[in-house]
Coordinates of N, CA and C in Angstrom, one line a residue:
M28 N -11.4 -2.0 -8.0 CA -11.2 -2.2 -6.6 C -11.4 -0.9 -5.8
S29 N -12.0 -1.0 -4.6 CA -12.3 0.1 -3.8 C -11.5 0.0 -2.5
G30 N -11.2 1.1 -1.9 CA -10.4 1.1 -0.7 C -10.5 2.4 0.1
D31 N -10.1 2.3 1.4 CA -10.1 3.5 2.2 C -9.1 4.5 1.6
V32 N -9.4 5.8 1.7 CA -8.4 6.8 1.4 C -7.9 7.4 2.7
L33 N -6.7 7.2 3.0 CA -6.1 7.6 4.3 C -5.8 9.1 4.2
P34 N -5.7 9.8 5.3 CA -5.4 11.2 5.3 C -4.1 11.5 4.6
Y35 N -4.0 12.7 3.9 CA -2.7 13.1 3.3 C -1.7 13.3 4.3
S36 N -0.5 12.8 4.0 CA 0.7 13.0 5.0 C 2.0 12.8 4.2
F37 N 3.1 13.0 4.9 CA 4.4 12.7 4.4 C 5.0 11.6 5.3
D38 N 5.2 10.5 4.7 CA 5.4 9.3 5.5 C 6.4 8.4 4.8
K39 N 6.9 7.4 5.6 CA 7.6 6.2 5.1 C 6.6 5.3 4.5
V40 N 6.9 4.8 3.3 CA 5.9 4.0 2.6 C 6.6 2.7 2.0
W41 N 6.1 1.6 2.3 CA 6.5 0.3 1.7 C 5.4 -0.1 0.7
F42 N 5.7 -1.1 -0.2 CA 4.8 -1.5 -1.2 C 4.5 -3.0 -1.1
M43 N 3.2 -3.3 -1.1 CA 2.8 -4.7 -1.0 C 2.1 -5.2 -2.2
D44 N 2.4 -6.4 -2.7 CA 1.8 -6.9 -3.9 C 0.4 -7.5 -3.5
C45 N -0.3 -8.0 -4.6 CA -1.7 -8.5 -4.3 C -1.8 -9.8 -3.6
F46 N -0.6 -10.4 -3.3 CA -0.6 -11.7 -2.5 C 0.0 -11.5 -1.1
G47 N 0.2 -10.3 -0.7 CA 0.6 -10.0 0.7 C 2.1 -10.1 0.9
H48 N 2.9 -10.0 -0.2 CA 4.3 -9.9 -0.1 C 4.8 -8.4 -0.3
V49 N 5.8 -8.1 0.5 CA 6.3 -6.7 0.5 C 7.6 -6.6 -0.4
L50 N 7.7 -5.5 -1.1 CA 8.9 -5.2 -1.9 C 10.0 -4.9 -0.9
C51 N 11.2 -5.5 -1.2 CA 12.4 -5.3 -0.4 C 13.6 -5.1 -1.3
Y52 N 14.5 -4.2 -0.9 CA 15.7 -4.0 -1.7 C 16.7 -5.1 -1.4
A53 N 17.1 -5.7 -2.5 CA 18.1 -6.8 -2.4 C 19.5 -6.2 -2.8
P54 N 20.3 -5.9 -1.9 CA 21.6 -5.1 -2.2 C 22.6 -5.9 -3.0
Y55 N 22.6 -7.2 -2.9 CA 23.5 -8.0 -3.7 C 23.2 -8.0 -5.2
R56 N 21.9 -7.8 -5.6 CA 21.6 -7.7 -7.0 C 21.1 -6.3 -7.4
K57 N 21.0 -5.4 -6.4 CA 20.5 -4.0 -6.6 C 19.2 -4.0 -7.3
V58 N 18.3 -4.8 -6.8 CA 16.9 -4.8 -7.4 C 15.9 -4.9 -6.3
L59 N 14.6 -4.8 -6.6 CA 13.6 -5.0 -5.7 C 13.1 -6.5 -5.7
A60 N 13.1 -7.1 -4.6 CA 12.6 -8.5 -4.5 C 11.3 -8.4 -3.7
R61 N 10.6 -9.6 -3.5 CA 9.4 -9.7 -2.8 C 9.5 -10.7 -1.7
V62 N 9.1 -10.3 -0.5 CA 9.2 -11.2 0.7 C 7.9 -11.2 1.5
P63 N 7.6 -12.3 2.1 CA 6.4 -12.3 3.0 C 6.6 -11.4 4.2
L64 N 5.5 -11.0 4.8 CA 5.6 -10.2 6.0 C 6.3 -11.0 7.1
Q65 N 7.3 -10.5 7.7 CA 8.2 -11.3 8.6 C 8.3 -10.7 10.0
G66 N 7.5 -9.8 10.4 CA 7.6 -9.2 11.8 C 8.7 -8.2 12.0
S67 N 9.3 -7.7 10.9 CA 10.3 -6.7 11.0 C 10.2 -5.7 9.8
F68 N 10.9 -4.6 10.0 CA 10.9 -3.6 8.9 C 11.9 -4.1 7.8
L69 N 11.7 -3.6 6.6 CA 12.5 -4.0 5.5 C 13.1 -2.8 4.8
S70 N 14.3 -3.1 4.2 CA 14.8 -2.1 3.3 C 13.9 -2.0 2.1
G71 N 13.9 -0.8 1.4 CA 13.1 -0.7 0.2 C 11.9 0.1 0.4
F72 N 11.9 1.1 1.3 CA 10.8 2.0 1.4 C 11.1 3.4 0.8
V73 N 10.1 4.2 0.6 CA 10.3 5.5 0.1 C 9.7 6.5 1.1
A74 N 10.2 7.7 1.1 CA 9.6 8.8 1.9 C 8.9 9.8 1.0
G75 N 7.7 10.0 1.1 CA 7.0 10.9 0.2 C 5.6 11.3 0.6
P76 N 5.0 12.1 -0.1 CA 3.6 12.5 0.2 C 2.6 11.4 -0.1
C77 N 1.6 11.2 0.8 CA 0.6 10.2 0.6 C -0.8 10.8 0.7
P78 N -1.7 10.6 -0.2 CA -1.5 9.8 -1.5 C -0.4 10.4 -2.4
F79 N 0.2 9.6 -3.3 CA 1.2 10.1 -4.1 C 0.6 11.0 -5.2
P80 N 1.3 12.1 -5.6 CA 0.9 12.9 -6.7 C 1.2 12.2 -8.0
N81 N 0.6 12.6 -9.1 CA 0.9 12.0 -10.4 C 2.4 12.3 -10.8
N82 N 3.0 11.3 -11.4 CA 4.4 11.4 -12.0 C 5.4 11.6 -10.9
F83 N 5.1 11.2 -9.7 CA 6.1 11.3 -8.6 C 7.2 10.2 -8.7
I84 N 8.5 10.6 -8.7 CA 9.6 9.7 -8.7 C 10.3 9.7 -7.4
P85 N 10.1 8.7 -6.5 CA 10.7 8.8 -5.2 C 12.1 8.3 -5.2
Q86 N 12.8 8.5 -4.0 CA 14.1 8.0 -3.8 C 13.9 6.8 -2.8
W87 N 14.5 5.7 -3.1 CA 14.3 4.5 -2.3 C 15.4 4.4 -1.2
R88 N 15.1 3.9 0.0 CA 16.0 3.9 1.1 C 16.0 2.5 1.8
N89 N 17.1 2.3 2.5 CA 17.2 1.0 3.4 C 16.7 1.4 4.8
I90 N 16.7 0.4 5.7 CA 16.1 0.6 7.0 C 16.9 1.6 7.8
F91 N 18.2 1.9 7.4 CA 19.0 2.9 8.1 C 18.8 4.3 7.5
N92 N 17.8 4.4 6.5 CA 17.4 5.7 5.9 C 18.5 6.2 4.9
S93 N 19.4 5.3 4.5 CA 20.3 5.6 3.4 C 19.8 5.3 2.0
L94 N 20.1 6.2 1.1 CA 19.6 5.9 -0.3 C 20.2 4.6 -0.9
V95 N 19.4 3.9 -1.7 CA 19.9 2.7 -2.3 C 19.9 2.9 -3.8
E96 N 20.6 2.1 -4.5 CA 20.8 2.2 -6.0 C 19.8 1.4 -6.7
L97 N 18.8 2.2 -7.3 CA 17.7 1.6 -8.1 C 17.5 2.5 -9.3
P98 N 17.0 1.9 -10.4 CA 16.5 2.8 -11.5 C 15.4 3.7 -11.1
P99 N 15.1 4.8 -11.7 CA 14.0 5.7 -11.3 C 12.7 5.0 -11.6
F100 N 11.8 4.9 -10.6 CA 10.5 4.3 -10.8 C 9.5 5.5 -10.6
R101 N 8.7 5.7 -11.6 CA 7.6 6.7 -11.5 C 6.4 6.0 -10.9
I102 N 5.8 6.6 -9.9 CA 4.6 6.1 -9.2 C 3.4 6.5 -10.0
C103 N 2.7 5.5 -10.5 CA 1.5 5.8 -11.3 C 0.2 5.4 -10.5
P104 N -0.5 6.4 -10.0 CA -1.7 6.0 -9.2 C -2.8 5.3 -10.0
Q105 N -3.4 4.3 -9.4 CA -4.4 3.5 -10.0 C -5.7 3.6 -9.2
D106 N -6.7 2.9 -9.6 CA -8.0 2.8 -8.9 C -7.8 2.2 -7.5
G107 N -8.6 2.6 -6.5 CA -8.6 2.0 -5.2 C -7.4 2.3 -4.3
G108 N -6.6 3.4 -4.7 CA -5.5 3.7 -3.9 C -4.2 2.9 -4.2
L109 N -4.3 2.0 -5.2 CA -3.2 1.2 -5.7 C -2.3 2.0 -6.6
V110 N -1.1 1.5 -6.8 CA -0.1 2.2 -7.7 C 0.5 1.1 -8.6
A111 N 1.1 1.6 -9.7 CA 2.0 0.8 -10.5 C 3.3 1.6 -10.5
L112 N 4.4 0.8 -10.7 CA 5.8 1.4 -10.6 C 6.4 1.3 -12.0
H113 N 6.5 2.4 -12.7 CA 7.0 2.5 -14.1 C 8.5 2.8 -14.1
N114 N 9.2 1.9 -14.7 CA 10.6 2.0 -14.9 C 10.9 3.0 -16.0
E115 N 11.4 4.2 -15.6 CA 11.6 5.3 -16.6 C 12.7 4.9 -17.6
K116 N 13.6 4.0 -17.3 CA 14.7 3.6 -18.2 C 14.2 2.7 -19.3
T117 N 13.3 1.7 -18.9 CA 12.9 0.7 -19.9 C 11.5 1.0 -20.4
G118 N 10.7 1.8 -19.7 CA 9.3 2.1 -20.2 C 8.3 1.0 -19.7
H119 N 8.8 0.0 -19.0 CA 7.9 -1.1 -18.5 C 7.5 -0.9 -17.0
Y120 N 6.6 -1.7 -16.6 CA 6.1 -1.7 -15.2 C 6.6 -2.8 -14.4
L121 N 7.0 -2.5 -13.1 CA 7.4 -3.6 -12.2 C 6.3 -4.6 -12.1
S122 N 6.7 -5.9 -12.1 CA 5.7 -7.0 -12.0 C 6.3 -8.0 -11.0
I123 N 5.5 -9.0 -10.7 CA 5.9 -10.0 -9.7 C 5.8 -11.4 -10.4
N124 N 6.5 -12.4 -9.8 CA 6.3 -13.8 -10.1 C 5.9 -14.5 -8.9
P125 N 4.6 -14.8 -8.8 CA 4.0 -15.4 -7.5 C 4.7 -16.7 -7.1
S126 N 5.5 -17.3 -8.0 CA 6.1 -18.6 -7.6 C 7.4 -18.5 -6.9
N127 N 7.9 -17.2 -6.9 CA 9.2 -17.0 -6.2 C 9.3 -15.6 -5.7
N128 N 10.5 -15.2 -5.2 CA 10.6 -13.9 -4.6 C 11.2 -12.8 -5.6
K129 N 11.2 -13.1 -6.9 CA 11.7 -12.2 -7.8 C 10.7 -11.3 -8.4
T130 N 11.2 -10.1 -8.9 CA 10.3 -9.2 -9.6 C 10.8 -9.2 -11.1
A131 N 9.8 -8.8 -12.0 CA 10.1 -8.7 -13.4 C 9.5 -7.4 -13.9
F132 N 9.3 -7.4 -15.2 CA 8.7 -6.2 -15.8 C 7.7 -6.6 -16.9
S133 N 6.7 -5.7 -17.0 CA 5.6 -6.0 -18.0 C 5.3 -4.7 -18.8
P134 N 4.9 -4.8 -20.0 CA 4.6 -3.6 -20.8 C 3.2 -3.1 -20.4
V135 N 2.4 -3.9 -19.7 CA 1.0 -3.5 -19.4 C 0.8 -3.6 -17.9
I136 N -0.3 -3.0 -17.4 CA -0.7 -3.1 -16.0 C -1.8 -4.0 -15.8
A137 N -1.6 -5.1 -15.0 CA -2.7 -6.0 -14.6 C -2.6 -6.2 -13.1
D138 N -3.1 -7.3 -12.5 CA -3.1 -7.5 -11.1 C -1.7 -7.6 -10.6
W139 N -0.8 -8.3 -11.3 CA 0.6 -8.5 -10.8 C 1.4 -7.3 -10.9
E140 N 0.9 -6.2 -11.5 CA 1.7 -5.0 -11.6 C 1.1 -3.9 -10.6
L141 N 0.2 -4.3 -9.8 CA -0.5 -3.4 -8.8 C 0.1 -3.6 -7.4
F142 N 0.4 -2.5 -6.8 CA 0.9 -2.5 -5.4 C 0.2 -1.6 -4.5
C143 N 0.0 -2.0 -3.3 CA -0.7 -1.2 -2.3 C 0.4 -0.4 -1.4
P144 N 0.4 0.9 -1.5 CA 1.3 1.6 -0.6 C 1.0 1.4 0.9
L145 N 1.9 1.0 1.7 CA 1.7 0.8 3.1 C 2.4 1.9 3.9
Q146 N 1.6 2.9 4.3 CA 2.2 3.9 5.2 C 2.6 3.2 6.5
Y147 N 3.4 3.9 7.3 CA 4.1 3.4 8.4 C 3.1 2.6 9.4
D148 N 2.1 3.3 9.8 CA 1.1 2.7 10.8 C 0.4 1.5 10.2
V149 N 0.1 1.5 8.9 CA -0.5 0.4 8.3 C 0.4 -0.8 8.3
Y150 N 1.7 -0.6 7.9 CA 2.7 -1.6 7.9 C 2.9 -2.2 9.2
V151 N 3.0 -1.4 10.3 CA 3.1 -1.9 11.6 C 1.9 -2.8 12.0
G152 N 0.7 -2.3 11.7 CA -0.5 -3.0 12.0 C -0.5 -4.4 11.3
L153 N 0.0 -4.5 10.1 CA 0.1 -5.8 9.4 C 1.1 -6.7 10.1
L154 N 2.2 -6.2 10.5 CA 3.2 -7.0 11.2 C 2.6 -7.5 12.5
V155 N 1.8 -6.7 13.2 CA 1.3 -7.1 14.5 C 0.3 -8.3 14.3
V156 N -0.5 -8.3 13.2 CA -1.5 -9.4 13.1 C -1.1 -10.6 12.3
T157 N 0.1 -10.5 11.6 CA 0.5 -11.6 10.8 C 1.6 -12.4 11.5
D158 N 2.3 -11.9 12.5 CA 3.3 -12.6 13.2 C 2.6 -13.2 14.4
P159 N 2.7 -14.6 14.5 CA 2.0 -15.3 15.7 C 2.4 -14.8 17.0
G160 N 3.7 -14.4 17.2 CA 4.2 -14.0 18.5 C 4.0 -12.5 18.8
M161 N 3.4 -11.8 17.9 CA 3.4 -10.3 18.0 C 2.1 -9.9 18.7
A162 N 1.0 -10.7 18.7 CA -0.3 -10.3 19.2 C -1.1 -11.5 19.6
E163 N -2.1 -11.3 20.5 CA -3.2 -12.2 20.7 C -4.4 -11.7 20.0
I164 N -5.1 -12.5 19.3 CA -6.3 -12.1 18.5 C -7.4 -12.9 18.9
F165 N -8.5 -12.3 19.3 CA -9.7 -13.0 19.7 C -10.9 -12.5 18.9
C166 N -11.6 -13.4 18.2 CA -12.8 -13.0 17.4 C -14.0 -13.1 18.3
E167 N -14.7 -11.9 18.4 CA -15.9 -11.9 19.3 C -17.1 -12.4 18.6
N168 N -17.1 -12.6 17.2 CA -18.2 -13.1 16.5 C -18.6 -14.6 17.0
D169 N -17.5 -15.4 17.1 CA -17.8 -16.8 17.6 C -17.0 -17.1 18.8
E170 N -16.5 -16.1 19.5 CA -15.8 -16.2 20.8 C -14.7 -17.3 20.8
R171 N -13.7 -17.0 19.9 CA -12.6 -18.0 19.8 C -11.4 -17.2 19.4
E172 N -10.2 -17.7 19.8 CA -8.9 -17.1 19.4 C -8.6 -17.5 18.0
V173 N -8.0 -16.6 17.2 CA -7.6 -16.9 15.9 C -6.1 -16.8 15.8
S174 N -5.5 -17.5 14.8 CA -4.1 -17.7 14.8 C -3.4 -16.5 14.2
G175 N -4.1 -15.7 13.4 CA -3.5 -14.5 12.8 C -3.9 -14.3 11.3
L176 N -3.5 -13.3 10.7 CA -3.9 -12.9 9.4 C -3.0 -13.5 8.3
Y177 N -3.5 -14.1 7.3 CA -2.7 -14.5 6.1 C -3.4 -14.1 4.8
F178 N -2.6 -14.0 3.8 CA -3.2 -13.6 2.5 C -3.4 -14.8 1.6
L179 N -4.5 -14.7 0.8 CA -4.8 -15.8 -0.1 C -3.8 -15.9 -1.2
G180 N -3.4 -17.1 -1.7 CA -2.4 -17.3 -2.7 C -3.0 -17.2 -4.1
P181 N -2.1 -17.3 -5.1 CA -2.5 -17.1 -6.5 C -3.6 -18.1 -6.9
G182 N -3.6 -19.3 -6.4 CA -4.6 -20.3 -6.8 C -6.0 -19.9 -6.5
D183 N -6.2 -19.0 -5.5 CA -7.6 -18.6 -5.1 C -8.1 -17.5 -6.0
N184 N -7.2 -16.8 -6.8 CA -7.6 -15.8 -7.7 C -8.4 -14.7 -7.0
K185 N -8.0 -14.3 -5.9 CA -8.6 -13.2 -5.1 C -7.5 -12.2 -4.7
P186 N -7.1 -11.3 -5.5 CA -6.0 -10.4 -5.1 C -6.4 -9.5 -4.0
F187 N -5.5 -9.2 -3.1 CA -5.7 -8.3 -2.0 C -6.8 -8.8 -1.0
V188 N -7.0 -10.1 -0.9 CA -7.9 -10.7 0.0 C -7.1 -11.4 1.1
A189 N -7.5 -11.2 2.4 CA -6.8 -11.8 3.5 C -7.8 -12.5 4.4
S190 N -7.3 -13.3 5.3 CA -8.2 -14.1 6.1 C -7.7 -14.3 7.5
F191 N -8.6 -14.1 8.5 CA -8.4 -14.5 9.9 C -9.0 -15.9 10.0
D192 N -8.1 -16.9 10.0 CA -8.6 -18.3 9.8 C -9.5 -18.4 8.6
R193 N -10.8 -18.6 8.7 CA -11.6 -18.7 7.5 C -12.5 -17.4 7.4
K194 N -12.2 -16.4 8.1 CA -12.9 -15.1 8.0 C -12.2 -14.2 7.0
R195 N -12.7 -14.2 5.8 CA -12.0 -13.4 4.8 C -12.4 -11.9 4.8
I196 N -11.4 -11.1 4.6 CA -11.6 -9.7 4.5 C -11.0 -9.1 3.3
G197 N -11.5 -8.0 2.7 CA -10.9 -7.3 1.7 C -9.8 -6.4 2.3
F198 N -8.6 -6.6 2.0 CA -7.5 -5.8 2.6 C -7.7 -4.3 2.4
L199 N -8.0 -3.9 1.1 CA -8.1 -2.5 0.8 C -9.2 -1.8 1.5
E200 N -10.2 -2.5 1.8 CA -11.4 -1.9 2.5 C -11.1 -1.7 4.0
N201 N -10.0 -2.2 4.5 CA -9.7 -2.1 6.0 C -8.4 -1.4 6.3
L202 N -7.9 -0.6 5.4 CA -6.6 0.1 5.6 C -6.6 0.9 6.9
S203 N -7.6 1.7 7.1 CA -7.6 2.5 8.3 C -7.7 1.7 9.6
T204 N -8.3 0.5 9.5 CA -8.3 -0.3 10.7 C -6.8 -0.8 11.0
F205 N -6.1 -1.2 10.0 CA -4.7 -1.7 10.2 C -3.9 -0.5 10.7
A206 N -4.1 0.7 10.3 CA -3.4 1.8 10.8 C -3.6 2.0 12.3
R207 N -4.9 1.8 12.7 CA -5.2 1.9 14.1 C -4.5 0.8 14.9
I208 N -4.5 -0.4 14.4 CA -3.7 -1.5 15.0 C -2.3 -1.1 15.2
G209 N -1.7 -0.5 14.1 CA -0.3 -0.1 14.2 C 0.0 0.8 15.3
R210 N -0.9 1.6 15.8 CA -0.7 2.5 16.8 C -0.9 2.0 18.2
L211 N -1.2 0.7 18.3 CA -1.3 0.0 19.6 C 0.1 0.0 20.3
K212 N 0.1 0.3 21.6 CA 1.3 0.2 22.4 C 1.5 -1.3 22.9
K213 N 2.7 -1.6 23.2 CA 3.0 -3.0 23.8 C 2.2 -3.1 25.0
G214 N 1.4 -4.3 25.1 CA 0.6 -4.6 26.3 C -0.8 -4.0 26.2
E215 N -1.1 -3.2 25.2 CA -2.4 -2.6 25.0 C -3.4 -3.5 24.3
T216 N -4.7 -3.4 24.7 CA -5.7 -4.2 24.1 C -6.8 -3.3 23.6
A217 N -7.3 -3.6 22.4 CA -8.4 -2.8 21.8 C -9.2 -3.7 20.9
K218 N -10.5 -3.2 20.6 CA -11.4 -3.9 19.6 C -11.3 -3.2 18.3
F219 N -11.4 -4.0 17.2 CA -11.3 -3.5 15.9 C -12.4 -4.2 15.0
L220 N -13.1 -3.4 14.2 CA -14.1 -3.9 13.3 C -13.6 -4.0 11.9
F221 N -13.6 -5.3 11.4 CA -13.2 -5.5 10.0 C -14.3 -5.7 9.1
R222 N -14.3 -5.1 7.9 CA -15.3 -5.4 6.9 C -15.0 -6.6 6.2
G223 N -15.9 -7.5 6.0 CA -15.6 -8.8 5.4 C -15.5 -8.7 3.8
F224 N -15.0 -9.7 3.2 CA -14.9 -9.8 1.8 C -16.2 -9.9 1.2
I225 N -17.1 -10.6 1.8 CA -18.5 -10.7 1.3 C -19.3 -9.5 1.9
S226 N -20.0 -8.8 1.0 CA -20.7 -7.5 1.4 C -21.6 -7.8 2.6
G227 N -21.6 -6.9 3.6 CA -22.5 -7.1 4.7 C -21.9 -7.8 5.9
K228 N -20.8 -8.6 5.6 CA -20.1 -9.3 6.7 C -19.2 -8.4 7.5
E229 N -19.2 -8.5 8.8 CA -18.3 -7.8 9.7 C -17.8 -8.7 10.8
Y230 N -16.5 -8.4 11.2 CA -15.9 -9.2 12.2 C -15.2 -8.3 13.2
T231 N -15.5 -8.6 14.5 CA -14.9 -7.8 15.6 C -13.8 -8.6 16.2
M232 N -12.6 -8.1 16.2 CA -11.4 -8.7 16.7 C -10.9 -7.9 17.9
R233 N -10.7 -8.6 19.0 CA -10.0 -8.0 20.2 C -8.5 -8.4 20.1
I234 N -7.7 -7.4 20.0 CA -6.3 -7.6 19.7 C -5.4 -7.0 20.9
T235 N -4.5 -7.8 21.4 CA -3.6 -7.4 22.4 C -2.2 -7.4 21.7
R236 N -1.5 -6.3 21.7 CA -0.1 -6.3 21.2 C 0.8 -6.8 22.2
L237 N 1.7 -7.7 21.9 CA 2.6 -8.4 22.8 C 4.0 -7.9 22.7
K238 N 4.5 -7.4 21.6 CA 5.9 -7.1 21.4 C 6.1 -5.8 20.5
E239 N 7.3 -5.3 20.6 CA 7.7 -4.2 19.7 C 8.2 -4.8 18.4
I240 N 8.2 -4.0 17.3 CA 8.7 -4.5 16.0 C 10.2 -4.5 16.0
A241 N 10.8 -5.5 15.4 CA 12.3 -5.6 15.4 C 12.8 -4.9 14.2
F242 N 14.1 -4.4 14.3 CA 14.8 -3.8 13.2 C 15.7 -4.9 12.6

């Protein structure tokens, strides 16, 4: 998989699985769960250098920036800017179950063990375009309004692929675009070019941000 390489920075970072769910700290079980994008910030982010260096073990925090109780996860960089999360106590990798909100562990790394680090601006950009009440989105290719971005499910067998209605894009190839969307101010309108999932396809979206992000 290929993807944009964002500039090096020290940032708040969340982690998204290949079906567009974000890891979230579940305090009642003291584990990481997975939840769909919901228009708000989630507990379960790390603060660290991006891109992550090899063998980096971050500290996980809730939305109030307090440390949370989790086993040490070593961040293992993979191709395309993705990472795997290695549990240093068990020797296994964090994995997902696409049929529910739980996480599990695997001895090997495959699609379900790969996560995309979402830096702050990228995460905000995703919230803006996935929440129907957060933005107005107009596709200039066919001059029509679109309802918002959604990720393809397990049955499509296309990890990290998202769609504006039926206009499919490779999420990893558009990270810098989502970061620019995340920097929109409330009431601001701008045009954004998305690279399509099919090589050579491009889509121009005119996006107006309507609301601030909720805590």
